[in-house]
């Protein structure tokens, strides 16, 4: 028999439930949301970058949802932690596909994770790889795979021209992270900068877990190069390196690897980033129609400054939305969506993005420099 | 003066002392005798607060002390010189004596006087005050242990196996020392493997067997009774 | 060989090594006196760095005051952690204590991530970018400060342990806890203050090293790892052992990284542990009996 307390509880539950059932029982609630898995480093040394990417994607999704979603369906973002490791990235992707039944995946912040994860998602689900620059990610051209960031080859083609033509150091030494990407950077730039007559003085590889770089920088400074090129993805390692470059007494030019300049890095590095160059697809005044609302939404919701990494998250969401909207609204029509994205230019916060048959994006790239602690585009 | 009632002590699930009751009156020398594992050392540890009793009470001068930490028990005048001496091997004799005086009851003597008194009692410690305890002989270490205890100005001194590891000639010296401490007004509770020695020094004795008191008797009576010596004491 | 570079690498190694020594001293004290292998030691290092950061940014304190305040607050947190976790467990199995220190480490690191955010931060110090040229060697004032402050603090700690009354109580407790209790030493108090001292030292190292790197909530892992390498090499519970082992590790890392390969730098620590343990299983300066 029901006691009086049970009756009151039941009544209260009903009273609470009614307003939710009432108005939202309209057309939108009938349509299930489009589920997008966001797989990124949410803990460990890459946690900050993962956080930025998540924020950028959420801001873009919020703007789209506020306008009524995509073909009447809301976007729902599900967040997974790959801890920056390939093993965790693979298990997160499996969980997203098998247990959570997501419609799309955005991920692949680190190259190592992207390379393992693409084997799990290949030909199963549309996967948008974000910041990883390793050429192998799109080399084989899986039919549902897209990668937003320029490859290191595209970046280095652009950047080496800028270094040779605009920065013009006489000699250079490299300070690169010891992983697939860092080694590839060294090969690319040794070749490209050597070709335009810059003397290559030497290089050091540091480890992804190092916190002190004085040993390596002491060696590089002793080579007496005109410029030091620093290849660092991780913001906290990068900031430490830029500070320690100056602290070891190096007074020459400093060149930051392409795609790795962001406001947080500038904030953390103090004066040591002043007049340092980089190349970036991200500049705030690029005139793209979706950039301004996204910047506003981002600054309203998050305390971090908008950055390239955050913009990649936003691009991933914009791309999926455009693909679904352009093909009639079925998020599982993967063949149609993939074909649509490869055939059409998609407008995004960073510019109009075109994809090759392998799923590799072509993005506009800009030479940037830190001036008075602001990242500004260098106009010719 | 010291009163133990229905004391129970367990190690984990195993009870080592069951319902031990005993008392020590002011000015007495009382000894606990019994074979190995009879619960003598456990009883002393429970009195000094090193082990927590699971039942029963311990009181000293009418105050419950069975819930106190060791340093609080020492402050009340009960000092335990443990079996195996438990010295600090890397510390000097003088450092032991300084630490022993930390919780000393205020008495007629200040630290310097008390130190002189202890050095008079054990002249070799004065000579070797800067030597590390770990490098000393067994007899000397026993002197350090007793001296450390005396620095706390005890009313009641509990000595656990003081003769263990001593050369025979040192044992005689030890007996003399215990007598002279007693003469200076210190009540003594003695646990000693050398039952003959213990009974000769003591006024009364408790015989413990497997964690229980099986007999309480005047020491000379036990000493005189050959049946008891064979039955309980293995002599 | 270029002498300038060699001297610079030695100087770099000595500075890093002295920071390791400061971290390891607290770890070895806690092991020596409390018999706790404290995996949470690195988290107190992390808290020291963060409290210095927040005392500077939120309260507007200057760097030195912020660092001292951070160390004092972390020492107080250490008293609380000991009272709540390690003191009640002191009679338990070593393994239980080990696991609870691991649990405490995770708890603090995860709360740090929630409270402070995952983004790296930088502890501002007026000495961080000021360069000093000492002969051919170039160091920042901050790095000289790390070395000098560590030397001063370690000398003070050494004298304290050696000659103060409380230091004697600590050594006695380390060498024979039951004997210490029966001598009238308040073991609870000794545990509490020793843990506080260790946490304070960890926090101070965090505050000193902070401005030479970036801080984030997981830096404690790095600190505790370096600390353990040094403590195992120097002998668990040995303060002098930690001093020599820490400096040795710093210099060997720096020379190994400088003249062999940077890739070896991390491996060198582990290799040294294995070598030392094979050669002298109780560490280079082991006392096996506890604090000297």
Coordinates of C-alpha atoms in Angstrom, one line a residue, chain A residues 47-48 204-207 209-212 214-216 218-219 221-222 236 239-240 243-244 246-249 264 268, chain C residues 5 8-9 12 16 118-122 128-129 131 138 140 143 212-214 216 222 254 257-258 262-263 265-266:
Chain A
X47 CA 45.4 18.4 -21.5
X48 CA 45.4 22.2 -22.2
X204 CA 69.0 18.8 -30.7
X205 CA 66.1 16.5 -30.0
X206 CA 64.4 16.9 -26.6
X207 CA 62.0 14.4 -25.0
X209 CA 58.5 14.5 -20.9
X210 CA 61.4 16.9 -20.4
X211 CA 60.9 20.0 -18.2
X212 CA 64.3 21.5 -18.4
X214 CA 69.2 24.1 -20.5
X215 CA 71.5 21.2 -21.4
X216 CA 70.3 21.2 -25.1
X218 CA 73.7 25.3 -24.0
X219 CA 74.9 23.1 -26.8
X221 CA 74.1 28.3 -28.3
X222 CA 77.7 27.1 -28.5
X236 CA 54.0 24.4 -21.5
X239 CA 56.9 28.3 -23.2
X240 CA 59.7 26.9 -21.1
X243 CA 62.1 31.4 -22.0
X244 CA 65.2 29.3 -21.6
X246 CA 66.7 33.8 -23.7
X247 CA 67.9 32.8 -20.3
X248 CA 70.9 31.0 -21.7
X249 CA 71.9 34.3 -23.1
X264 CA 48.5 31.1 -24.0
X268 CA 53.4 32.1 -20.5
Chain C
X5 CA 80.4 24.4 -22.7
X8 CA 78.2 25.5 -18.4
X9 CA 76.9 21.9 -18.4
X12 CA 73.4 23.5 -15.1
X16 CA 69.2 20.9 -11.3
X118 CA 44.7 22.0 -16.7
X119 CA 46.3 24.9 -18.5
X120 CA 50.0 25.6 -17.7
X121 CA 50.8 28.6 -15.5
X122 CA 53.9 30.5 -14.9
X128 CA 63.7 34.6 -13.7
X129 CA 65.1 36.4 -16.7
X131 CA 71.2 36.8 -16.5
X138 CA 75.8 32.0 -17.8
X140 CA 69.8 33.3 -14.5
X143 CA 68.9 29.4 -11.0
X212 CA 62.4 28.2 -14.3
X213 CA 59.7 26.0 -15.9
X214 CA 55.9 26.0 -16.4
X216 CA 50.6 22.3 -14.4
X222 CA 58.1 14.5 -12.2
X254 CA 73.6 17.2 -17.7
X257 CA 72.6 14.8 -22.2
X258 CA 75.4 17.2 -23.3
X262 CA 69.5 14.0 -24.7
X263 CA 67.5 10.8 -25.3
X265 CA 68.9 12.0 -19.9
X266 CA 65.9 10.3 -18.4

